[in-house]
Short mmCIF file of C-alpha atoms in Angstrom, two decimals:
data_model
loop_
_atom_site.label_atom_id
_atom_site.label_comp_id
_atom_site.label_asym_id
_atom_site.label_seq_id
_atom_site.Cartn_x
_atom_site.Cartn_y
_atom_site.Cartn_z
CA LEU I 4 5.32 -10.96 15.15
CA ASP I 5 5.26 -12.06 18.77
CA SER I 6 1.56 -12.68 19.31
CA SER I 7 1.99 -12.96 23.06
CA SER I 8 2.68 -9.23 23.25
CA LEU I 9 -0.75 -8.52 21.75
CA CYS I 10 -2.79 -10.97 23.83
CA PRO I 11 -4.99 -9.80 26.69
CA THR I 12 -4.30 -11.00 30.18
CA PRO I 13 -6.83 -12.76 32.40
CA ALA I 14 -7.22 -9.47 34.26
CA ASP I 15 -8.36 -7.84 31.00
CA HIS I 16 -11.05 -10.37 30.10
CA GLY I 17 -11.48 -12.84 32.94
CA ASP I 18 -10.47 -16.48 32.97
CA ARG I 19 -12.12 -17.14 29.59
CA THR I 20 -9.49 -15.48 27.37
CA PRO I 21 -6.44 -17.72 27.96
CA GLY I 22 -8.48 -20.83 27.15
CA LEU I 23 -9.82 -19.28 23.98
CA LEU I 24 -6.36 -18.31 22.82
CA ALA I 25 -4.85 -21.69 23.62
CA GLN I 26 -7.56 -23.55 21.76
CA ALA I 27 -7.44 -21.13 18.82
CA ARG I 28 -3.69 -21.78 18.50
CA GLU I 29 -4.38 -25.51 18.14
CA VAL I 30 -6.73 -24.87 15.22
CA SER I 31 -4.98 -22.07 13.37
CA GLY I 32 -1.73 -20.65 12.05
CA PRO I 33 -0.22 -17.40 13.37
CA VAL I 34 -2.23 -15.91 16.21
CA VAL I 35 -2.71 -12.19 16.68
CA SER I 36 -4.85 -11.36 19.66
CA VAL I 37 -6.06 -8.62 21.94
CA ALA I 38 -9.66 -9.51 22.68
CA SER I 39 -11.78 -10.81 19.67
CA VAL I 40 -12.81 -10.19 16.04
CA THR I 41 -15.50 -11.28 13.52
CA CYS I 42 -16.40 -12.60 10.11
CA VAL I 43 -19.69 -12.72 8.22
CA ARG I 44 -21.68 -14.51 5.51
CA SER I 45 -25.33 -13.68 5.23
CA LEU I 46 -27.83 -16.50 5.17
CA GLU I 47 -29.89 -14.50 2.68
CA ALA I 48 -29.25 -15.03 -1.02
CA ASP I 49 -30.50 -11.58 -2.05
CA LEU I 50 -29.52 -8.78 0.30
CA PRO I 51 -32.03 -6.01 0.94
CA ASN I 52 -31.16 -2.58 -0.38
CA MET I 53 -31.97 -0.33 2.56
CA ASP I 54 -32.12 3.45 2.53
CA THR I 55 -30.42 5.64 5.13
CA SER I 56 -33.36 5.81 7.52
CA GLU I 57 -33.92 2.04 7.40
CA ILE I 58 -30.24 1.36 8.16
CA GLU I 59 -30.27 3.90 11.01
CA SER I 60 -33.41 2.33 12.43
CA GLU I 61 -31.94 -1.16 12.39
CA VAL I 62 -28.66 0.07 13.92
CA ARG I 63 -30.65 1.62 16.77
CA ARG I 64 -32.73 -1.54 17.22
CA LEU I 65 -29.60 -3.67 17.51
CA ALA I 66 -27.70 -1.23 19.79
CA PRO I 67 -25.53 -1.07 21.76
CA TRP I 68 -22.63 -1.99 19.50
CA HIS I 69 -19.07 -2.69 20.62
CA HIS I 70 -17.43 -1.88 17.27
CA ASP I 71 -17.92 1.28 15.23
CA ILE I 72 -18.41 0.06 11.66
CA GLU I 73 -19.18 2.31 8.72
CA LEU I 74 -22.20 1.18 6.72
CA PRO I 75 -23.65 2.55 3.45
CA HIS I 76 -24.77 6.19 3.32
CA GLY I 77 -22.18 7.11 5.99
CA VAL I 78 -24.18 5.45 8.77
CA HIS I 79 -22.08 4.15 11.69
CA THR I 80 -22.95 1.43 14.15
CA HIS I 81 -21.81 3.60 17.07
CA VAL I 82 -24.88 5.39 18.43
CA PRO I 83 -23.70 7.83 21.14
CA ASP I 84 -26.98 8.03 23.06
CA LEU I 85 -27.27 4.22 23.18
CA SER I 86 -23.59 3.51 23.83
CA LYS I 87 -22.49 2.23 27.21
CA ARG I 88 -18.86 3.41 26.97
CA ASP I 89 -16.82 5.71 24.71
CA VAL I 90 -14.42 2.86 23.97
CA GLU I 91 -17.13 1.43 21.70
CA ARG I 92 -16.42 4.35 19.35
CA THR I 93 -12.62 4.17 19.47
CA ARG I 94 -11.79 0.51 20.01
CA THR I 95 -11.89 -0.83 16.46
CA PRO I 96 -10.04 2.04 14.75
CA ASN I 97 -7.41 2.16 17.52
CA LEU I 98 -6.64 -1.57 17.33
CA ILE I 99 -6.55 -1.46 13.53
CA ARG I 100 -4.24 1.55 13.57
CA HIS I 101 -1.85 0.03 16.11
CA MET I 102 -1.69 -3.64 15.10
CA TRP I 103 -3.04 -4.31 11.63
CA ASP I 104 0.14 -3.60 9.66
CA LYS I 105 2.08 -5.93 11.98
CA ALA I 106 -0.46 -8.68 11.48
CA GLU I 107 -0.28 -8.33 7.70
CA GLN I 108 3.52 -8.28 7.82
CA ALA I 109 3.43 -11.55 9.79
CA CYS I 110 1.32 -12.99 6.95
CA GLY I 111 3.71 -11.99 4.17
CA GLY I 112 2.50 -8.42 3.70
CA SER I 113 -1.10 -9.08 2.66
CA LEU I 114 -4.20 -11.05 3.57
CA GLN I 115 -4.93 -11.88 -0.06
CA GLY I 116 -5.42 -15.60 -0.52
CA LEU I 117 -5.58 -16.21 3.24
CA ARG I 118 -8.22 -17.66 5.56
CA VAL I 119 -8.85 -15.63 8.72
CA LEU I 120 -10.51 -16.82 11.93
CA ASP I 121 -12.07 -14.20 14.21
CA VAL I 122 -12.60 -15.73 17.66
CA ALA I 123 -15.31 -14.07 19.79
CA CYS I 124 -15.96 -11.71 16.89
CA ASN I 125 -18.64 -9.67 18.59
CA CYS I 126 -20.45 -7.66 15.86
CA GLY I 127 -17.70 -8.37 13.33
CA GLY I 128 -15.73 -5.14 13.01
CA PHE I 129 -12.36 -6.84 12.71
CA SER I 130 -13.75 -9.54 10.41
CA VAL I 131 -15.08 -6.82 8.13
CA HIS I 132 -11.66 -5.18 8.05
CA ALA I 133 -9.97 -8.50 7.21
CA ALA I 134 -12.39 -9.02 4.31
CA GLN I 135 -11.86 -5.44 3.12
CA ARG I 136 -8.09 -6.09 3.21
CA GLY I 137 -8.49 -9.00 0.78
CA ALA I 138 -8.82 -12.18 2.85
CA ASP I 139 -10.31 -15.00 0.78
CA TYR I 140 -12.45 -16.24 3.66
CA VAL I 141 -13.17 -14.84 7.10
CA LEU I 142 -15.00 -16.90 9.71
CA GLY I 143 -16.15 -14.81 12.64
CA PHE I 144 -17.82 -16.63 15.48
CA ASP I 145 -19.21 -15.85 18.88
CA ILE I 146 -21.36 -17.66 21.43
CA ALA I 147 -23.69 -14.68 21.82
CA SER I 148 -26.60 -14.75 19.36
CA ARG I 149 -27.04 -10.97 19.72
CA TYR I 150 -23.52 -10.32 18.37
CA ILE I 151 -24.04 -12.70 15.46
CA GLU I 152 -27.33 -10.94 14.64
CA GLN I 153 -25.44 -7.63 14.58
CA ALA I 154 -22.63 -9.11 12.47
CA ARG I 155 -25.05 -10.56 9.95
CA PHE I 156 -26.82 -7.22 9.64
CA VAL I 157 -23.47 -5.52 8.97
CA GLN I 158 -22.63 -8.15 6.37
CA SER I 159 -26.03 -7.72 4.74
CA GLN I 160 -25.25 -4.04 4.15
CA LEU I 161 -21.72 -4.51 2.80
CA ASP I 162 -20.65 -6.33 -0.35
CA LEU I 163 -18.14 -8.66 1.30
CA PRO I 164 -18.83 -12.25 0.17
CA ALA I 165 -15.72 -13.53 2.00
CA LEU I 166 -17.43 -13.00 5.36
CA ASP I 167 -19.09 -15.82 7.29
CA PHE I 168 -20.54 -15.33 10.79
CA GLN I 169 -21.58 -18.30 12.90
CA GLN I 170 -22.84 -18.76 16.43
CA LEU I 171 -20.34 -21.26 17.85
CA SER I 172 -18.44 -22.05 20.99
CA ILE I 173 -14.67 -22.46 20.75
CA ASP I 174 -15.35 -26.09 21.69
CA ASP I 175 -17.41 -26.50 18.49
CA LEU I 176 -14.62 -25.33 16.22
CA ASP I 177 -13.39 -28.35 14.26
CA PRO I 178 -10.71 -28.28 11.54
CA GLU I 179 -12.53 -31.15 9.78
CA VAL I 180 -15.64 -28.96 9.47
CA HIS I 181 -14.31 -25.40 9.47
CA GLY I 182 -10.89 -25.94 7.92
CA THR I 183 -7.64 -24.35 9.04
CA PHE I 184 -6.72 -20.70 9.13
CA ASP I 185 -3.70 -18.60 8.26
CA LEU I 186 -4.44 -15.87 10.77
CA THR I 187 -6.45 -15.98 13.99
CA LEU I 188 -7.81 -12.80 15.58
CA CYS I 189 -9.18 -12.58 19.09
CA PHE I 190 -10.02 -8.94 19.83
CA GLY I 191 -13.60 -9.20 21.06
#
């Protein structure tokens, strides 16, 4: 897989993206990128069991979301009346549909047994998908505390122990502390 064909240009995401990608390549194995992705581990030992109305209420409180993630009881993070753009509804499924098989093929056909890094993970939609596809460990990080709060809420509602979300800058990523990764995502 030629990761350069999947990477955003500076025009897509400003001057920040090329630096993120370059530094992510130094830390990780194969790089697949378009904008950024996420990973989650809750800080809570016992996750709350929320009913539909409680989940919907929390989704609305944390809106707007930039990834549409399905939560228990069929609740989605995309809230049309609180959304800023329609792409928030279509972005995650479109990227997954168009690139995920290629990424898995580049990793030997599966994510099982692999460590995935999700750079600028936003609310963690791509990290969640990596965990659902069998990754052993997914670290999603972002500098924005609001996105990490969203990602941790998503993780708290899904039974995905492989997820770990952290508020970090790319400059704070250290292979001595965080390890190395088999696949790096940068979809935003």
